[in-house]
Amino acid sequence: MTLTDLQPIFSTIWVVWFFVLFTGILFYALSPKRKRRFEESGNIPFRDDPRDRLS
């Protein structure tokens, strides 16, 4: 078997691996227990900076 013969197998494995990785990231990002943390992180740009009040 040469590398050329194995290319279709590697392509299939790559697609399956990418799909598993993508769904894992989706489950991580959309899980309800992380919602509060992500909302707090999303509000960071809107917080007042104490250094702005001094000037």
PDB file as gemmi writes it, atoms N, CA and C in Angstrom:
CRYST1    1.000    1.000    1.000  90.00  90.00  90.00 P 1                      
ATOM      1  N   MET A   1       0.834  -1.186   0.000  1.00  0.00           N  
ATOM      2  CA  MET A   1       0.000   0.000   0.000  1.00  0.00           C  
ATOM      3  C   MET A   1       0.879   1.250   0.000  1.00  0.00           C  
ATOM      4  N   THR A   2       0.552   2.128  -0.885  1.00  0.00           N  
ATOM      5  CA  THR A   2       1.284   3.383  -0.934  1.00  0.00           C  
ATOM      6  C   THR A   2       0.429   4.472  -0.300  1.00  0.00           C  
ATOM      7  N   LEU A   3       1.023   5.614  -0.166  1.00  0.00           N  
ATOM      8  CA  LEU A   3       0.311   6.749   0.411  1.00  0.00           C  
ATOM      9  C   LEU A   3      -0.871   7.153  -0.463  1.00  0.00           C  
ATOM     10  N   THR A   4      -0.751   6.979  -1.747  1.00  0.00           N  
ATOM     11  CA  THR A   4      -1.835   7.303  -2.665  1.00  0.00           C  
ATOM     12  C   THR A   4      -3.035   6.381  -2.434  1.00  0.00           C  
ATOM     13  N   ASP A   5      -2.779   5.147  -2.092  1.00  0.00           N  
ATOM     14  CA  ASP A   5      -3.870   4.203  -1.815  1.00  0.00           C  
ATOM     15  C   ASP A   5      -4.565   4.547  -0.495  1.00  0.00           C  
ATOM     16  N   LEU A   6      -3.854   5.113   0.434  1.00  0.00           N  
ATOM     17  CA  LEU A   6      -4.410   5.430   1.744  1.00  0.00           C  
ATOM     18  C   LEU A   6      -5.110   6.782   1.794  1.00  0.00           C  
ATOM     19  N   GLN A   7      -4.963   7.595   0.766  1.00  0.00           N  
ATOM     20  CA  GLN A   7      -5.534   8.938   0.761  1.00  0.00           C  
ATOM     21  C   GLN A   7      -7.047   8.951   0.965  1.00  0.00           C  
ATOM     22  N   PRO A   8      -7.841   8.097   0.333  1.00  0.00           N  
ATOM     23  CA  PRO A   8      -9.291   8.114   0.599  1.00  0.00           C  
ATOM     24  C   PRO A   8      -9.636   7.767   2.048  1.00  0.00           C  
ATOM     25  N   ILE A   9      -8.888   6.876   2.646  1.00  0.00           N  
ATOM     26  CA  ILE A   9      -9.133   6.511   4.044  1.00  0.00           C  
ATOM     27  C   ILE A   9      -8.828   7.696   4.953  1.00  0.00           C  
ATOM     28  N   PHE A  10      -7.696   8.349   4.710  1.00  0.00           N  
ATOM     29  CA  PHE A  10      -7.333   9.520   5.520  1.00  0.00           C  
ATOM     30  C   PHE A  10      -8.337  10.655   5.342  1.00  0.00           C  
ATOM     31  N   SER A  11      -8.848  10.824   4.140  1.00  0.00           N  
ATOM     32  CA  SER A  11      -9.853  11.866   3.903  1.00  0.00           C  
ATOM     33  C   SER A  11     -11.119  11.584   4.701  1.00  0.00           C  
ATOM     34  N   THR A  12     -11.542  10.346   4.727  1.00  0.00           N  
ATOM     35  CA  THR A  12     -12.734   9.966   5.489  1.00  0.00           C  
ATOM     36  C   THR A  12     -12.508  10.163   6.979  1.00  0.00           C  
ATOM     37  N   ILE A  13     -11.365   9.730   7.465  1.00  0.00           N  
ATOM     38  CA  ILE A  13     -11.047   9.897   8.891  1.00  0.00           C  
ATOM     39  C   ILE A  13     -11.006  11.381   9.248  1.00  0.00           C  
ATOM     40  N   TRP A  14     -10.455  12.209   8.375  1.00  0.00           N  
ATOM     41  CA  TRP A  14     -10.370  13.645   8.635  1.00  0.00           C  
ATOM     42  C   TRP A  14     -11.764  14.265   8.744  1.00  0.00           C  
ATOM     43  N   VAL A  15     -12.668  13.879   7.858  1.00  0.00           N  
ATOM     44  CA  VAL A  15     -14.027  14.424   7.888  1.00  0.00           C  
ATOM     45  C   VAL A  15     -14.738  14.011   9.175  1.00  0.00           C  
ATOM     46  N   VAL A  16     -14.608  12.755   9.559  1.00  0.00           N  
ATOM     47  CA  VAL A  16     -15.236  12.267  10.787  1.00  0.00           C  
ATOM     48  C   VAL A  16     -14.647  12.983  11.995  1.00  0.00           C  
ATOM     49  N   TRP A  17     -13.317  13.142  12.049  1.00  0.00           N  
ATOM     50  CA  TRP A  17     -12.663  13.826  13.156  1.00  0.00           C  
ATOM     51  C   TRP A  17     -13.128  15.285  13.247  1.00  0.00           C  
ATOM     52  N   PHE A  18     -13.213  15.962  12.124  1.00  0.00           N  
ATOM     53  CA  PHE A  18     -13.653  17.351  12.117  1.00  0.00           C  
ATOM     54  C   PHE A  18     -15.090  17.467  12.603  1.00  0.00           C  
ATOM     55  N   PHE A  19     -15.953  16.557  12.190  1.00  0.00           N  
ATOM     56  CA  PHE A  19     -17.345  16.578  12.630  1.00  0.00           C  
ATOM     57  C   PHE A  19     -17.447  16.362  14.140  1.00  0.00           C  
ATOM     58  N   VAL A  20     -16.707  15.413  14.672  1.00  0.00           N  
ATOM     59  CA  VAL A  20     -16.715  15.153  16.120  1.00  0.00           C  
ATOM     60  C   VAL A  20     -16.191  16.371  16.872  1.00  0.00           C  
ATOM     61  N   LEU A  21     -15.124  16.965  16.395  1.00  0.00           N  
ATOM     62  CA  LEU A  21     -14.564  18.152  17.036  1.00  0.00           C  
ATOM     63  C   LEU A  21     -15.552  19.316  16.993  1.00  0.00           C  
ATOM     64  N   PHE A  22     -16.182  19.534  15.871  1.00  0.00           N  
ATOM     65  CA  PHE A  22     -17.147  20.623  15.714  1.00  0.00           C  
ATOM     66  C   PHE A  22     -18.338  20.442  16.649  1.00  0.00           C  
ATOM     67  N   THR A  23     -18.896  19.238  16.708  1.00  0.00           N  
ATOM     68  CA  THR A  23     -20.036  19.009  17.595  1.00  0.00           C  
ATOM     69  C   THR A  23     -19.624  19.129  19.059  1.00  0.00           C  
ATOM     70  N   GLY A  24     -18.406  18.733  19.395  1.00  0.00           N  
ATOM     71  CA  GLY A  24     -17.919  18.904  20.764  1.00  0.00           C  
ATOM     72  C   GLY A  24     -17.819  20.370  21.147  1.00  0.00           C  
ATOM     73  N   ILE A  25     -17.326  21.192  20.252  1.00  0.00           N  
ATOM     74  CA  ILE A  25     -17.238  22.633  20.508  1.00  0.00           C  
ATOM     75  C   ILE A  25     -18.633  23.234  20.647  1.00  0.00           C  
ATOM     76  N   LEU A  26     -19.561  22.798  19.813  1.00  0.00           N  
ATOM     77  CA  LEU A  26     -20.939  23.286  19.919  1.00  0.00           C  
ATOM     78  C   LEU A  26     -21.556  22.926  21.268  1.00  0.00           C  
ATOM     79  N   PHE A  27     -21.401  21.688  21.691  1.00  0.00           N  
ATOM     80  CA  PHE A  27     -21.951  21.278  22.986  1.00  0.00           C  
ATOM     81  C   PHE A  27     -21.310  22.068  24.122  1.00  0.00           C  
ATOM     82  N   TYR A  28     -20.009  22.322  24.018  1.00  0.00           N  
ATOM     83  CA  TYR A  28     -19.323  23.098  25.047  1.00  0.00           C  
ATOM     84  C   TYR A  28     -19.864  24.524  25.088  1.00  0.00           C  
ATOM     85  N   ALA A  29     -19.987  25.143  23.938  1.00  0.00           N  
ATOM     86  CA  ALA A  29     -20.386  26.550  23.885  1.00  0.00           C  
ATOM     87  C   ALA A  29     -21.863  26.763  24.198  1.00  0.00           C  
ATOM     88  N   LEU A  30     -22.691  25.797  23.894  1.00  0.00           N  
ATOM     89  CA  LEU A  30     -24.128  25.979  24.064  1.00  0.00           C  
ATOM     90  C   LEU A  30     -24.697  25.291  25.305  1.00  0.00           C  
ATOM     91  N   SER A  31     -23.823  24.728  26.134  1.00  0.00           N  
ATOM     92  CA  SER A  31     -24.334  24.047  27.325  1.00  0.00           C  
ATOM     93  C   SER A  31     -24.885  25.074  28.315  1.00  0.00           C  
ATOM     94  N   PRO A  32     -26.019  24.772  28.939  1.00  0.00           N  
ATOM     95  CA  PRO A  32     -26.678  25.727  29.841  1.00  0.00           C  
ATOM     96  C   PRO A  32     -25.839  26.120  31.056  1.00  0.00           C  
ATOM     97  N   LYS A  33     -24.993  25.233  31.546  1.00  0.00           N  
ATOM     98  CA  LYS A  33     -24.234  25.575  32.744  1.00  0.00           C  
ATOM     99  C   LYS A  33     -23.124  26.595  32.473  1.00  0.00           C  
ATOM    100  N   ARG A  34     -22.755  26.813  31.226  1.00  0.00           N  
ATOM    101  CA  ARG A  34     -21.734  27.813  30.897  1.00  0.00           C  
ATOM    102  C   ARG A  34     -22.337  29.140  30.435  1.00  0.00           C  
ATOM    103  N   LYS A  35     -23.658  29.207  30.353  1.00  0.00           N  
ATOM    104  CA  LYS A  35     -24.331  30.396  29.828  1.00  0.00           C  
ATOM    105  C   LYS A  35     -24.000  31.640  30.641  1.00  0.00           C  
ATOM    106  N   ARG A  36     -24.071  31.540  31.957  1.00  0.00           N  
ATOM    107  CA  ARG A  36     -23.820  32.710  32.814  1.00  0.00           C  
ATOM    108  C   ARG A  36     -22.394  33.239  32.622  1.00  0.00           C  
ATOM    109  N   ARG A  37     -21.433  32.331  32.564  1.00  0.00           N  
ATOM    110  CA  ARG A  37     -20.039  32.746  32.380  1.00  0.00           C  
ATOM    111  C   ARG A  37     -19.839  33.448  31.041  1.00  0.00           C  
ATOM    112  N   PHE A  38     -20.437  32.917  29.991  1.00  0.00           N  
ATOM    113  CA  PHE A  38     -20.297  33.535  28.674  1.00  0.00           C  
ATOM    114  C   PHE A  38     -21.004  34.885  28.618  1.00  0.00           C  
ATOM    115  N   GLU A  39     -22.155  35.013  29.299  1.00  0.00           N  
ATOM    116  CA  GLU A  39     -22.836  36.308  29.328  1.00  0.00           C  
ATOM    117  C   GLU A  39     -22.008  37.339  30.080  1.00  0.00           C  
ATOM    118  N   GLU A  40     -21.397  36.940  31.194  1.00  0.00           N  
ATOM    119  CA  GLU A  40     -20.535  37.864  31.930  1.00  0.00           C  
ATOM    120  C   GLU A  40     -19.333  38.279  31.091  1.00  0.00           C  
ATOM    121  N   SER A  41     -18.754  37.336  30.388  1.00  0.00           N  
ATOM    122  CA  SER A  41     -17.613  37.659  29.527  1.00  0.00           C  
ATOM    123  C   SER A  41     -18.028  38.571  28.377  1.00  0.00           C  
ATOM    124  N   GLY A  42     -19.230  38.390  27.872  1.00  0.00           N  
ATOM    125  CA  GLY A  42     -19.714  39.236  26.779  1.00  0.00           C  
ATOM    126  C   GLY A  42     -19.974  40.666  27.197  1.00  0.00           C  
ATOM    127  N   ASN A  43     -20.184  40.884  28.487  1.00  0.00           N  
ATOM    128  CA  ASN A  43     -20.452  42.233  28.985  1.00  0.00           C  
ATOM    129  C   ASN A  43     -19.193  42.988  29.400  1.00  0.00           C  
ATOM    130  N   ILE A  44     -18.047  42.389  29.298  1.00  0.00           N  
ATOM    131  CA  ILE A  44     -16.798  43.044  29.693  1.00  0.00           C  
ATOM    132  C   ILE A  44     -16.588  44.374  28.960  1.00  0.00           C  
ATOM    133  N   PRO A  45     -16.820  44.481  27.656  1.00  0.00           N  
ATOM    134  CA  PRO A  45     -16.587  45.761  26.982  1.00  0.00           C  
ATOM    135  C   PRO A  45     -17.505  46.887  27.460  1.00  0.00           C  
ATOM    136  N   PHE A  46     -18.619  46.552  28.084  1.00  0.00           N  
ATOM    137  CA  PHE A  46     -19.578  47.562  28.505  1.00  0.00           C  
ATOM    138  C   PHE A  46     -19.384  48.015  29.953  1.00  0.00           C  
ATOM    139  N   ARG A  47     -18.446  47.416  30.647  1.00  0.00           N  
ATOM    140  CA  ARG A  47     -18.193  47.810  32.033  1.00  0.00           C  
ATOM    141  C   ARG A  47     -17.474  49.151  32.071  1.00  0.00           C  
ATOM    142  N   ASP A  48     -17.702  49.884  33.155  1.00  0.00           N  
ATOM    143  CA  ASP A  48     -16.985  51.146  33.341  1.00  0.00           C  
ATOM    144  C   ASP A  48     -15.568  50.851  33.809  1.00  0.00           C  
ATOM    145  N   ASP A  49     -14.634  51.602  33.273  1.00  0.00           N  
ATOM    146  CA  ASP A  49     -13.247  51.470  33.677  1.00  0.00           C  
ATOM    147  C   ASP A  49     -12.969  52.505  34.764  1.00  0.00           C  
ATOM    148  N   PRO A  50     -12.546  52.084  35.942  1.00  0.00           N  
ATOM    149  CA  PRO A  50     -12.302  53.042  37.021  1.00  0.00           C  
ATOM    150  C   PRO A  50     -11.260  54.118  36.657  1.00  0.00           C  
ATOM    151  N   ARG A  51     -10.345  53.782  35.775  1.00  0.00           N  
ATOM    152  CA  ARG A  51      -9.337  54.768  35.371  1.00  0.00           C  
ATOM    153  C   ARG A  51      -9.952  55.919  34.583  1.00  0.00           C  
ATOM    154  N   ASP A  52     -11.075  55.677  33.901  1.00  0.00           N  
ATOM    155  CA  ASP A  52     -11.729  56.732  33.137  1.00  0.00           C  
ATOM    156  C   ASP A  52     -12.317  57.811  34.069  1.00  0.00           C  
ATOM    157  N   ARG A  53     -12.725  57.422  35.242  1.00  0.00           N  
ATOM    158  CA  ARG A  53     -13.344  58.373  36.176  1.00  0.00           C  
ATOM    159  C   ARG A  53     -12.328  59.345  36.780  1.00  0.00           C  
ATOM    160  N   LEU A  54     -11.077  58.940  36.828  1.00  0.00           N  
ATOM    161  CA  LEU A  54     -10.047  59.782  37.435  1.00  0.00           C  
ATOM    162  C   LEU A  54      -9.624  60.922  36.517  1.00  0.00           C  
ATOM    163  N   SER A  55      -9.793  60.782  35.233  1.00  0.00           N  
ATOM    164  CA  SER A  55      -9.325  61.818  34.316  1.00  0.00           C  
ATOM    165  C   SER A  55     -10.375  62.857  34.024  1.00  0.00           C  
TER     166      SER A  55                                                      
END                                                                             
